[in-house]
Short mmCIF file of N, CA and C in Angstrom, two decimals:
data_model
loop_
_atom_site.label_atom_id
_atom_site.label_comp_id
_atom_site.label_asym_id
_atom_site.label_seq_id
_atom_site.Cartn_x
_atom_site.Cartn_y
_atom_site.Cartn_z
N MET A 1 1.57 0.99 -2.05
CA MET A 1 1.21 0.47 -3.67
C MET A 1 0.30 1.18 -4.12
N GLU A 2 -1.21 0.80 -2.90
CA GLU A 2 -2.18 1.85 -2.20
C GLU A 2 -2.25 3.31 -2.25
N GLY A 3 -2.45 4.09 -3.16
CA GLY A 3 -2.10 5.22 -4.04
C GLY A 3 -1.23 6.20 -4.07
N VAL A 4 0.08 4.91 -4.00
CA VAL A 4 1.42 5.83 -4.72
C VAL A 4 1.11 5.04 -6.32
N LEU A 5 1.01 4.10 -7.07
CA LEU A 5 1.16 3.48 -8.38
C LEU A 5 -0.61 2.55 -8.20
N THR A 6 -1.47 3.04 -7.22
CA THR A 6 -3.16 2.03 -8.22
C THR A 6 -3.51 2.94 -6.44
N PRO A 7 -5.35 3.05 -7.22
CA PRO A 7 -6.47 3.86 -6.12
C PRO A 7 -5.64 3.37 -4.89
N GLU A 8 -6.81 4.02 -4.51
CA GLU A 8 -7.26 2.81 -3.38
C GLU A 8 -8.12 2.05 -2.71
N ILE A 9 -7.53 0.69 -2.69
CA ILE A 9 -8.54 -0.55 -2.70
C ILE A 9 -9.74 -0.35 -1.65
N TRP A 10 -9.88 0.41 -0.25
CA TRP A 10 -10.84 0.17 0.06
C TRP A 10 -11.71 1.76 0.17
N ILE A 11 -11.14 2.65 -0.42
CA ILE A 11 -12.14 4.09 -0.65
C ILE A 11 -12.69 3.23 -2.24
N ALA A 12 -12.35 2.28 -3.00
CA ALA A 12 -13.79 2.28 -4.38
C ALA A 12 -14.45 1.28 -3.81
N VAL A 13 -13.81 0.24 -2.73
CA VAL A 13 -15.17 -0.78 -1.99
C VAL A 13 -16.96 0.05 -1.51
N ALA A 14 -15.44 1.45 -0.56
CA ALA A 14 -16.59 2.04 0.23
C ALA A 14 -18.27 2.84 -0.88
N GLU A 15 -16.94 3.17 -1.87
CA GLU A 15 -18.18 4.03 -3.22
C GLU A 15 -18.95 2.61 -4.01
N LYS A 16 -18.38 1.62 -4.14
CA LYS A 16 -19.07 0.89 -4.58
C LYS A 16 -20.27 0.03 -3.95
N THR A 17 -19.83 -0.34 -2.14
CA THR A 17 -20.43 -0.84 -1.62
C THR A 17 -22.17 0.94 -1.12
N ARG A 18 -21.48 1.66 -0.63
CA ARG A 18 -21.95 2.81 -0.14
C ARG A 18 -21.96 2.96 0.90
N LEU A 19 -20.67 2.48 1.42
CA LEU A 19 -20.99 2.08 3.36
C LEU A 19 -19.07 3.28 3.68
N PRO A 20 -20.10 4.96 3.62
CA PRO A 20 -18.86 5.62 3.83
C PRO A 20 -17.91 4.79 4.93
N GLU A 21 -17.77 4.49 5.91
CA GLU A 21 -17.03 4.19 6.57
C GLU A 21 -15.59 3.17 6.54
N LEU A 22 -16.43 2.54 4.82
CA LEU A 22 -14.84 2.25 4.31
C LEU A 22 -14.52 2.23 3.84
N ARG A 23 -14.34 3.44 4.24
CA ARG A 23 -13.55 5.13 3.61
C ARG A 23 -12.48 5.56 4.30
N ARG A 24 -11.91 4.32 5.12
CA ARG A 24 -10.81 4.83 6.52
C ARG A 24 -9.82 4.38 5.87
N THR A 25 -8.43 5.10 5.27
CA THR A 25 -7.40 3.72 5.36
C THR A 25 -6.94 4.45 6.26
N THR A 26 -4.84 3.92 5.69
CA THR A 26 -4.04 4.05 6.68
C THR A 26 -3.57 5.90 6.52
N ARG A 27 -4.48 6.41 5.65
CA ARG A 27 -3.50 7.78 5.92
C ARG A 27 -4.96 8.93 6.87
N ASP A 28 -5.83 8.27 7.37
CA ASP A 28 -6.21 8.47 8.73
C ASP A 28 -6.05 8.21 10.22
N GLU A 29 -5.46 6.66 9.72
CA GLU A 29 -6.29 5.22 11.51
C GLU A 29 -4.05 5.15 11.33
N PRO A 30 -3.16 5.78 11.99
CA PRO A 30 -2.43 5.06 12.03
C PRO A 30 -2.24 3.29 12.86
N ASP A 31 -2.85 3.00 13.23
CA ASP A 31 -2.72 1.92 13.80
C ASP A 31 -3.34 0.70 12.62
N TYR A 32 -2.58 -0.02 11.76
CA TYR A 32 -3.30 -0.64 11.18
C TYR A 32 -3.70 -1.99 11.24
N ASP A 33 -3.85 -2.84 13.13
CA ASP A 33 -4.63 -3.30 13.54
C ASP A 33 -6.22 -3.17 13.68
N LYS A 34 -6.28 -2.31 13.95
CA LYS A 34 -7.36 -1.78 14.24
C LYS A 34 -8.38 -1.02 13.39
N LEU A 35 -7.37 -0.59 12.03
CA LEU A 35 -8.53 -0.29 10.95
C LEU A 35 -8.44 -1.18 10.09
N MET A 36 -7.33 -3.01 10.89
CA MET A 36 -7.97 -4.20 9.77
C MET A 36 -9.88 -4.73 10.70
N ARG A 37 -9.27 -4.67 12.02
CA ARG A 37 -10.18 -5.45 12.90
C ARG A 37 -11.72 -4.62 12.21
N GLY A 38 -10.77 -3.56 12.09
CA GLY A 38 -12.49 -2.20 12.59
C GLY A 38 -13.65 -2.45 10.65
N ARG A 39 -12.29 -2.93 10.30
CA ARG A 39 -12.97 -3.58 8.93
C ARG A 39 -13.41 -4.71 8.89
N LEU A 40 -12.47 -5.58 9.18
CA LEU A 40 -13.49 -7.42 9.27
C LEU A 40 -14.18 -6.65 9.51
N ALA A 41 -15.30 -6.01 10.78
CA ALA A 41 -15.83 -6.26 11.44
C ALA A 41 -17.23 -5.23 10.33
N ILE A 42 -17.13 -3.99 9.36
CA ILE A 42 -17.98 -4.36 8.16
C ILE A 42 -18.59 -4.90 7.57
N LEU A 43 -17.26 -5.48 7.12
CA LEU A 43 -18.27 -6.70 5.86
C LEU A 43 -18.85 -7.83 6.37
N ASP A 44 -18.81 -7.82 8.08
CA ASP A 44 -19.03 -9.57 8.14
C ASP A 44 -20.45 -8.88 8.72
N ARG A 45 -20.26 -7.29 8.50
CA ARG A 45 -22.08 -6.67 9.27
C ARG A 45 -22.98 -6.91 8.49
N HIS A 46 -21.64 -6.47 6.71
CA HIS A 46 -23.57 -6.33 5.69
C HIS A 46 -23.20 -7.51 4.90
N GLY A 47 -22.16 -8.73 4.81
CA GLY A 47 -22.08 -9.33 4.14
C GLY A 47 -21.90 -9.18 2.93
N ILE A 48 -19.97 -8.61 3.33
CA ILE A 48 -19.80 -8.45 2.77
C ILE A 48 -18.23 -9.51 2.28
N LYS A 49 -18.12 -10.13 0.04
CA LYS A 49 -18.13 -11.12 0.47
C LYS A 49 -15.84 -9.97 -0.14
N LEU A 50 -15.29 -11.54 -0.12
CA LEU A 50 -13.91 -11.80 -0.89
C LEU A 50 -14.25 -11.16 -2.21
N SER A 51 -15.09 -12.61 -3.30
CA SER A 51 -15.31 -12.04 -4.54
C SER A 51 -15.76 -10.61 -4.26
N ASP A 52 -16.81 -10.27 -3.14
CA ASP A 52 -17.11 -8.80 -4.24
C ASP A 52 -17.06 -7.56 -4.58
N ILE A 53 -15.33 -7.31 -3.41
CA ILE A 53 -14.07 -7.20 -3.84
C ILE A 53 -13.51 -7.08 -4.40
N GLN A 54 -12.88 -8.74 -4.70
CA GLN A 54 -12.12 -8.74 -6.07
C GLN A 54 -13.44 -7.78 -7.94
N ALA A 55 -14.56 -8.20 -7.14
CA ALA A 55 -15.13 -7.83 -8.09
C ALA A 55 -14.24 -5.94 -8.36
N VAL A 56 -14.58 -5.77 -7.37
CA VAL A 56 -14.25 -3.91 -7.65
C VAL A 56 -13.06 -3.11 -7.78
N ILE A 57 -12.05 -4.83 -7.36
CA ILE A 57 -10.10 -4.42 -7.67
C ILE A 57 -10.32 -4.30 -9.50
N GLY A 58 -11.02 -5.89 -10.07
CA GLY A 58 -10.91 -6.36 -10.82
C GLY A 58 -11.32 -4.88 -12.30
N SER A 59 -11.66 -3.75 -11.35
CA SER A 59 -12.46 -2.50 -11.89
C SER A 59 -11.06 -1.42 -12.45
N LEU A 60 -10.47 -1.43 -11.72
CA LEU A 60 -9.35 -0.84 -10.71
C LEU A 60 -8.17 -0.19 -12.44
N ARG A 61 -7.78 0.82 -12.11
CA ARG A 61 -7.11 0.57 -12.70
C ARG A 61 -5.76 1.43 -12.09
N PRO A 62 -4.55 1.15 -12.75
CA PRO A 62 -3.75 1.70 -12.28
C PRO A 62 -3.86 3.59 -12.47
N LEU A 63 -3.18 3.83 -11.07
CA LEU A 63 -3.06 5.42 -11.52
C LEU A 63 -2.24 6.20 -12.53
N ALA A 64 -3.04 7.15 -13.15
CA ALA A 64 -2.38 7.51 -14.31
C ALA A 64 -0.30 7.88 -14.42
N GLY A 65 0.49 7.21 -15.52
CA GLY A 65 1.22 7.54 -15.60
C GLY A 65 2.18 6.56 -14.47
N ALA A 66 1.63 4.94 -13.96
CA ALA A 66 2.61 4.38 -12.65
C ALA A 66 2.56 3.26 -13.13
N ARG A 67 2.58 2.76 -14.52
CA ARG A 67 3.51 1.77 -15.16
C ARG A 67 4.44 2.49 -15.67
N GLU A 68 4.14 3.57 -16.80
CA GLU A 68 5.08 4.44 -16.89
C GLU A 68 6.57 4.85 -15.95
N PHE A 69 5.97 5.19 -15.17
CA PHE A 69 7.23 5.23 -13.70
C PHE A 69 7.94 3.84 -13.28
N LEU A 70 6.53 3.39 -12.94
CA LEU A 70 7.91 1.45 -12.60
C LEU A 70 8.67 1.02 -13.90
N ASP A 71 8.57 1.29 -15.19
CA ASP A 71 9.46 0.92 -15.88
C ASP A 71 10.19 1.62 -16.53
N GLU A 72 10.97 2.91 -16.23
CA GLU A 72 11.17 3.22 -15.36
C GLU A 72 12.34 2.89 -15.21
N LEU A 73 12.35 3.11 -13.57
CA LEU A 73 12.12 2.94 -12.67
C LEU A 73 13.33 1.62 -12.99
N ARG A 74 12.22 0.76 -13.15
CA ARG A 74 13.18 -0.65 -13.10
C ARG A 74 13.99 -0.76 -14.12
N ALA A 75 14.43 -0.27 -15.07
CA ALA A 75 15.45 0.68 -16.52
C ALA A 75 17.03 0.29 -14.92
N LEU A 76 16.44 1.46 -14.18
CA LEU A 76 18.31 2.46 -13.45
C LEU A 76 17.71 0.92 -12.75
N ALA A 77 17.22 0.43 -11.37
CA ALA A 77 17.57 -0.79 -10.25
C ALA A 77 16.36 -1.13 -9.77
N GLN A 78 17.46 -1.94 -8.57
CA GLN A 78 15.52 -2.51 -8.87
C GLN A 78 14.13 -2.49 -7.92
N VAL A 79 13.47 -2.80 -8.13
CA VAL A 79 12.31 -1.71 -7.56
C VAL A 79 11.22 -3.35 -5.98
N VAL A 80 10.94 -3.16 -5.29
CA VAL A 80 9.81 -3.76 -4.40
C VAL A 80 8.95 -3.23 -4.29
N ILE A 81 8.17 -3.63 -4.37
CA ILE A 81 6.98 -2.63 -3.38
C ILE A 81 6.64 -3.64 -2.41
N LEU A 82 6.27 -2.68 -0.95
CA LEU A 82 5.70 -2.86 0.11
C LEU A 82 5.03 -2.27 -0.15
N SER A 83 3.87 -3.49 0.61
CA SER A 83 2.24 -3.29 0.94
C SER A 83 1.62 -3.67 2.07
N ASP A 84 0.37 -3.16 2.16
CA ASP A 84 -0.38 -3.45 3.59
C ASP A 84 -0.54 -4.23 2.41
N THR A 85 -1.40 -3.90 1.72
CA THR A 85 -2.60 -4.76 0.99
C THR A 85 -2.34 -5.63 1.01
N PHE A 86 -2.97 -7.79 0.36
CA PHE A 86 -3.42 -8.75 0.33
C PHE A 86 -2.80 -9.39 -1.04
N GLU A 87 -1.94 -10.17 -1.31
CA GLU A 87 -2.58 -11.42 -2.29
C GLU A 87 -3.27 -11.51 -3.22
N GLN A 88 -4.52 -12.02 -2.53
CA GLN A 88 -5.92 -11.96 -2.88
C GLN A 88 -6.90 -10.86 -3.19
N PHE A 89 -6.17 -9.45 -3.60
CA PHE A 89 -6.71 -8.19 -3.78
C PHE A 89 -5.49 -7.23 -4.95
N ALA A 90 -4.04 -8.42 -4.71
CA ALA A 90 -3.03 -7.61 -5.82
C ALA A 90 -3.01 -8.24 -7.01
N ALA A 91 -3.34 -9.53 -7.37
CA ALA A 91 -3.59 -10.07 -8.98
C ALA A 91 -3.60 -9.19 -9.93
N PRO A 92 -5.05 -8.42 -10.32
CA PRO A 92 -5.10 -7.94 -11.09
C PRO A 92 -4.02 -6.58 -11.90
N LEU A 93 -3.87 -6.30 -9.72
CA LEU A 93 -3.08 -4.96 -10.18
C LEU A 93 -2.03 -4.98 -10.54
N LEU A 94 -1.19 -5.67 -10.40
CA LEU A 94 0.22 -6.03 -10.18
C LEU A 94 -0.28 -6.43 -11.65
N ARG A 95 -0.80 -7.20 -12.46
CA ARG A 95 -0.83 -7.81 -14.14
C ARG A 95 -0.90 -5.97 -15.13
N GLN A 96 -1.25 -5.23 -14.72
CA GLN A 96 -1.58 -4.07 -15.66
C GLN A 96 -0.85 -3.10 -15.41
N LEU A 97 0.86 -3.76 -13.77
CA LEU A 97 1.58 -2.90 -13.81
C LEU A 97 2.99 -3.74 -14.27
N ASN A 98 2.57 -4.55 -15.15
CA ASN A 98 3.93 -5.73 -15.27
C ASN A 98 4.36 -6.23 -14.50
N TYR A 99 3.76 -7.07 -12.95
CA TYR A 99 4.32 -7.42 -12.43
C TYR A 99 4.76 -6.99 -12.40
N PRO A 100 5.64 -5.80 -11.36
CA PRO A 100 6.27 -6.13 -9.89
C PRO A 100 6.82 -6.85 -9.44
N THR A 101 7.60 -6.78 -8.34
CA THR A 101 7.59 -7.63 -7.21
C THR A 101 6.79 -6.84 -6.68
N LEU A 102 6.36 -7.84 -6.46
CA LEU A 102 5.17 -7.03 -4.10
C LEU A 102 5.28 -8.25 -2.73
N LEU A 103 5.76 -7.96 -1.91
CA LEU A 103 5.78 -7.79 -0.95
C LEU A 103 4.80 -7.60 -0.04
N CYS A 104 4.03 -8.54 0.47
CA CYS A 104 2.84 -8.00 1.70
C CYS A 104 1.82 -8.58 2.22
N HIS A 105 0.76 -9.19 2.61
CA HIS A 105 -0.10 -9.37 3.46
C HIS A 105 -0.75 -10.76 2.87
N ARG A 106 -1.46 -12.04 3.40
CA ARG A 106 -2.33 -12.59 3.22
C ARG A 106 -4.13 -12.78 4.43
N LEU A 107 -4.62 -13.06 3.39
CA LEU A 107 -6.70 -12.59 3.61
C LEU A 107 -6.54 -13.93 4.36
N VAL A 108 -7.68 -14.53 5.94
CA VAL A 108 -7.26 -15.88 6.11
C VAL A 108 -8.93 -15.84 5.19
N VAL A 109 -9.89 -16.97 4.21
CA VAL A 109 -10.82 -16.52 3.66
C VAL A 109 -11.68 -17.87 4.17
N GLU A 110 -12.47 -18.30 4.54
CA GLU A 110 -13.66 -19.70 5.17
C GLU A 110 -14.93 -19.08 3.76
N GLU A 111 -15.01 -19.79 2.90
CA GLU A 111 -16.21 -20.24 2.05
C GLU A 111 -16.26 -18.18 1.28
N ASP A 112 -14.93 -18.18 0.71
CA ASP A 112 -15.18 -16.23 0.18
C ASP A 112 -15.51 -15.61 1.87
N ARG A 113 -15.60 -15.78 2.41
CA ARG A 113 -15.97 -14.63 3.81
C ARG A 113 -14.82 -14.57 4.79
N ILE A 114 -14.42 -12.91 4.29
CA ILE A 114 -12.54 -13.05 4.67
C ILE A 114 -13.27 -12.82 6.67
N VAL A 115 -12.03 -13.99 7.01
CA VAL A 115 -12.18 -13.76 8.93
C VAL A 115 -11.09 -13.23 9.34
N ASP A 116 -10.33 -12.98 8.49
CA ASP A 116 -9.15 -12.84 9.87
C ASP A 116 -7.63 -12.14 8.15
N TYR A 117 -6.84 -11.44 8.87
CA TYR A 117 -5.33 -10.98 8.57
C TYR A 117 -4.72 -11.74 8.88
N GLN A 118 -3.97 -12.24 8.31
CA GLN A 118 -2.29 -12.90 8.58
C GLN A 118 -0.65 -11.39 8.05
N ILE A 119 -0.41 -11.42 8.88
CA ILE A 119 0.68 -10.36 8.27
C ILE A 119 2.19 -10.94 7.95
N ARG A 120 2.81 -10.59 8.05
CA ARG A 120 4.03 -10.97 7.22
C ARG A 120 4.86 -11.67 8.53
N ILE A 121 5.20 -10.44 9.15
CA ILE A 121 5.68 -9.71 10.87
C ILE A 121 5.02 -8.18 11.15
N ARG A 122 5.32 -8.29 11.85
CA ARG A 122 5.45 -6.85 12.41
C ARG A 122 5.83 -5.74 11.65
N GLU A 123 5.51 -4.93 11.17
CA GLU A 123 7.02 -3.40 10.69
C GLU A 123 7.04 -3.98 9.83
N GLN A 124 6.29 -4.70 8.74
CA GLN A 124 7.11 -5.90 7.83
C GLN A 124 7.93 -4.10 6.58
N LYS A 125 7.25 -3.42 6.55
CA LYS A 125 7.39 -1.74 5.82
C LYS A 125 9.59 -2.35 5.94
N ARG A 126 8.97 -1.55 7.69
CA ARG A 126 10.41 -1.54 8.37
C ARG A 126 11.18 -2.57 8.52
N GLU A 127 10.95 -3.71 8.43
CA GLU A 127 11.80 -4.54 9.21
C GLU A 127 12.38 -5.41 7.30
N ALA A 128 11.70 -4.82 6.44
CA ALA A 128 12.44 -5.72 5.62
C ALA A 128 13.14 -4.48 4.60
N VAL A 129 12.77 -2.89 5.05
CA VAL A 129 13.94 -2.50 4.55
C VAL A 129 15.68 -2.13 5.23
N ALA A 130 14.79 -2.16 6.39
CA ALA A 130 16.29 -3.01 7.40
C ALA A 130 16.78 -4.15 7.02
N ALA A 131 16.45 -4.87 6.48
CA ALA A 131 16.79 -5.88 6.12
C ALA A 131 17.85 -5.94 4.97
N PHE A 132 17.56 -5.21 3.87
CA PHE A 132 17.94 -5.03 2.82
C PHE A 132 18.62 -3.85 3.23
N ARG A 133 19.58 -3.26 3.71
CA ARG A 133 20.30 -2.22 4.95
C ARG A 133 20.94 -2.74 4.86
N ARG A 134 20.94 -3.98 6.00
CA ARG A 134 22.16 -5.14 6.37
C ARG A 134 22.81 -5.95 5.42
N MET A 135 22.13 -5.97 4.29
CA MET A 135 22.79 -6.70 3.01
C MET A 135 23.66 -5.97 2.45
N ASN A 136 23.82 -4.40 2.79
CA ASN A 136 23.49 -3.57 1.69
C ASN A 136 23.67 -2.72 0.28
N TYR A 137 22.57 -2.56 0.22
CA TYR A 137 21.58 -2.08 -0.44
C TYR A 137 21.63 -0.26 0.70
N HIS A 138 21.42 0.30 -0.76
CA HIS A 138 21.20 1.89 -0.20
C HIS A 138 19.70 1.77 -1.24
N VAL A 139 18.97 1.80 -0.17
CA VAL A 139 17.97 1.66 -0.51
C VAL A 139 16.58 3.08 -0.24
N ILE A 140 16.25 3.32 -0.80
CA ILE A 140 15.23 4.55 -1.68
C ILE A 140 13.97 4.42 -2.07
N SER A 141 12.75 4.95 -0.51
CA SER A 141 11.21 4.76 -0.72
C SER A 141 10.78 5.70 -0.79
N ALA A 142 9.68 5.06 -0.80
CA ALA A 142 8.42 6.09 -0.88
C ALA A 142 7.36 6.26 -1.01
N GLY A 143 6.21 6.51 -0.41
CA GLY A 143 4.83 6.50 0.33
C GLY A 143 4.41 6.99 0.65
N ASP A 144 3.10 7.37 0.96
CA ASP A 144 2.19 8.55 1.07
C ASP A 144 1.22 8.19 2.21
N SER A 145 1.23 7.40 3.66
CA SER A 145 0.66 7.39 4.26
C SER A 145 1.43 6.60 5.88
N TYR A 146 0.20 6.72 6.64
CA TYR A 146 1.31 6.84 8.94
C TYR A 146 1.70 4.43 7.64
N ASN A 147 1.55 4.12 7.65
CA ASN A 147 1.75 3.19 7.89
C ASN A 147 3.31 3.38 6.24
N ASP A 148 3.59 4.49 6.69
CA ASP A 148 4.30 3.65 5.26
C ASP A 148 5.55 4.50 6.34
N THR A 149 5.72 5.57 7.64
CA THR A 149 6.65 6.03 8.20
C THR A 149 7.89 6.05 8.22
N ALA A 150 7.95 3.99 9.39
CA ALA A 150 8.42 4.01 9.84
C ALA A 150 9.84 3.05 8.48
N MET A 151 9.08 2.75 7.12
CA MET A 151 10.10 2.40 6.20
C MET A 151 10.20 3.57 5.62
N LEU A 152 10.28 5.06 5.85
CA LEU A 152 11.06 6.43 4.89
C LEU A 152 12.23 6.50 6.27
N LYS A 153 12.23 6.36 7.66
CA LYS A 153 12.69 6.48 8.15
C LYS A 153 13.68 5.33 8.10
N GLU A 154 13.62 4.05 8.01
CA GLU A 154 15.14 2.68 8.38
C GLU A 154 15.34 3.69 6.74
N ALA A 155 15.22 3.73 5.68
CA ALA A 155 15.35 4.14 4.42
C ALA A 155 17.13 4.81 4.05
N ASN A 156 17.66 4.57 3.66
CA ASN A 156 18.49 5.86 3.69
C ASN A 156 17.63 6.40 3.13
N VAL A 157 17.29 6.92 1.99
CA VAL A 157 16.52 8.83 2.11
C VAL A 157 15.35 7.18 1.32
N GLY A 158 13.85 8.73 2.11
CA GLY A 158 12.78 8.24 1.82
C GLY A 158 11.86 9.91 1.19
N PHE A 159 10.93 9.38 0.69
CA PHE A 159 10.23 10.35 0.23
C PHE A 159 8.29 9.92 0.16
N LEU A 160 7.83 10.63 0.05
CA LEU A 160 6.01 10.98 0.41
C LEU A 160 5.72 11.69 -1.31
N ILE A 161 4.62 10.66 -1.29
CA ILE A 161 4.09 11.22 -2.69
C ILE A 161 2.39 10.88 -2.98
N HIS A 162 2.01 11.77 -3.19
CA HIS A 162 0.69 11.54 -3.21
C HIS A 162 0.28 11.71 -1.83
N ALA A 163 0.89 12.33 -0.49
CA ALA A 163 0.30 12.04 0.74
C ALA A 163 -0.21 13.06 1.66
N PRO A 164 -1.13 12.60 2.73
CA PRO A 164 -2.82 14.22 2.80
C PRO A 164 -1.89 15.60 3.85
N GLU A 165 -2.21 16.16 3.72
CA GLU A 165 -1.44 16.87 4.73
C GLU A 165 -1.18 16.54 5.77
N ASN A 166 -2.42 16.42 6.55
CA ASN A 166 -1.47 15.45 7.76
C ASN A 166 -0.71 14.92 7.96
N VAL A 167 0.09 13.45 6.76
CA VAL A 167 1.17 13.07 6.97
C VAL A 167 1.98 13.56 6.38
N LYS A 168 1.83 15.04 5.98
CA LYS A 168 2.90 15.65 5.40
C LYS A 168 3.18 16.39 6.49
N LYS A 169 2.32 16.27 7.16
CA LYS A 169 2.79 18.13 7.61
C LYS A 169 3.25 17.42 9.39
N GLU A 170 2.85 16.16 9.81
CA GLU A 170 3.51 15.45 11.20
C GLU A 170 5.29 14.49 10.48
N PHE A 171 5.33 14.63 9.18
CA PHE A 171 6.57 14.00 9.11
C PHE A 171 7.06 14.99 7.54
N PRO A 172 7.01 16.28 8.76
CA PRO A 172 8.41 17.13 6.54
C PRO A 172 9.35 16.76 6.73
N GLN A 173 10.09 15.85 7.60
CA GLN A 173 11.67 15.58 7.45
C GLN A 173 11.92 14.80 6.02
N PHE A 174 10.71 14.15 4.89
CA PHE A 174 10.39 13.90 3.86
C PHE A 174 10.04 14.91 3.46
N PRO A 175 10.66 14.96 1.77
CA PRO A 175 10.25 15.53 0.70
C PRO A 175 8.85 14.96 0.59
N ALA A 176 8.17 16.25 -0.17
CA ALA A 176 7.06 15.13 -0.34
C ALA A 176 6.61 15.55 -1.92
N VAL A 177 6.04 15.33 -3.27
CA VAL A 177 5.83 15.39 -3.81
C VAL A 177 4.56 14.77 -4.79
N GLU A 178 3.36 15.73 -5.45
CA GLU A 178 2.64 15.23 -6.20
C GLU A 178 2.93 14.65 -7.26
N SER A 179 3.87 13.75 -8.21
CA SER A 179 3.50 13.45 -9.61
C SER A 179 4.77 12.32 -9.82
N HIS A 180 4.35 11.04 -10.19
CA HIS A 180 6.06 10.01 -10.30
C HIS A 180 6.64 11.28 -11.30
N ALA A 181 6.05 11.43 -11.55
CA ALA A 181 7.80 12.14 -12.83
C ALA A 181 9.05 13.39 -11.63
N GLU A 182 7.90 13.31 -11.11
CA GLU A 182 8.48 13.78 -9.61
C GLU A 182 9.64 13.79 -8.59
N LEU A 183 8.83 12.50 -8.73
CA LEU A 183 9.72 11.26 -7.82
C LEU A 183 10.44 10.81 -8.46
N LEU A 184 10.81 10.17 -9.54
CA LEU A 184 11.18 9.72 -10.71
C LEU A 184 12.73 10.25 -11.24
N LYS A 185 12.58 12.41 -9.96
CA LYS A 185 13.60 13.15 -10.34
C LYS A 185 14.08 12.95 -9.04
N LEU A 186 13.32 12.84 -8.29
CA LEU A 186 14.41 12.78 -6.47
C LEU A 186 14.64 11.94 -6.36
N ILE A 187 14.38 10.52 -6.71
CA ILE A 187 14.97 9.15 -7.06
C ILE A 187 16.45 9.48 -7.30
N LYS A 188 16.65 9.62 -9.05
CA LYS A 188 17.52 8.74 -9.19
C LYS A 188 18.57 10.67 -9.09
N GLY A 189 18.42 11.94 -8.19
CA GLY A 189 19.62 12.56 -7.83
C GLY A 189 19.70 11.52 -5.85
N ALA A 190 19.28 10.85 -5.24
CA ALA A 190 19.18 10.25 -4.51
C ALA A 190 19.83 8.27 -4.65
N MET A 191 20.16 8.62 -6.16
CA MET A 191 20.91 7.88 -6.74
C MET A 191 22.75 7.45 -6.74
#
């Protein structure tokens, strides 16, 4: 979701809080647990609460053309968004995207303080795609970061969109595009 349809939440939080160490995302760090443990430590050290992050998220808007892209794609096929975001972060963005189906993780919160996170299952994106394929779905997937590459490998067809150069260079087997219009053209061609 983030980086493909919406801005990166953690980057927006980093800008609002003026904590550049929160700018690190799955585009930079392939180890999701290491990334999240580091984020939780920063939040704790600086007293940043869930409500502070939700206020930042409430000010965000989807990337230009994202809603139109989703609306057109949903007219052609079933669409499921697999994300490493959290239920407590997603609601305002989902509303603006016309409520697509989102499968993501959950934060553990105590008195507005984020104390941990719960992933659904390890490698949830890859596992979800594998499950869809076992049900005989033809899966076309797209992503932008390290945390998407296992899903892209598992899919029948995988694409990169808005990916940084380091990810494109490490995973040249996935065609890379920079716009929703280009991605929609590739998806239609793969259907």
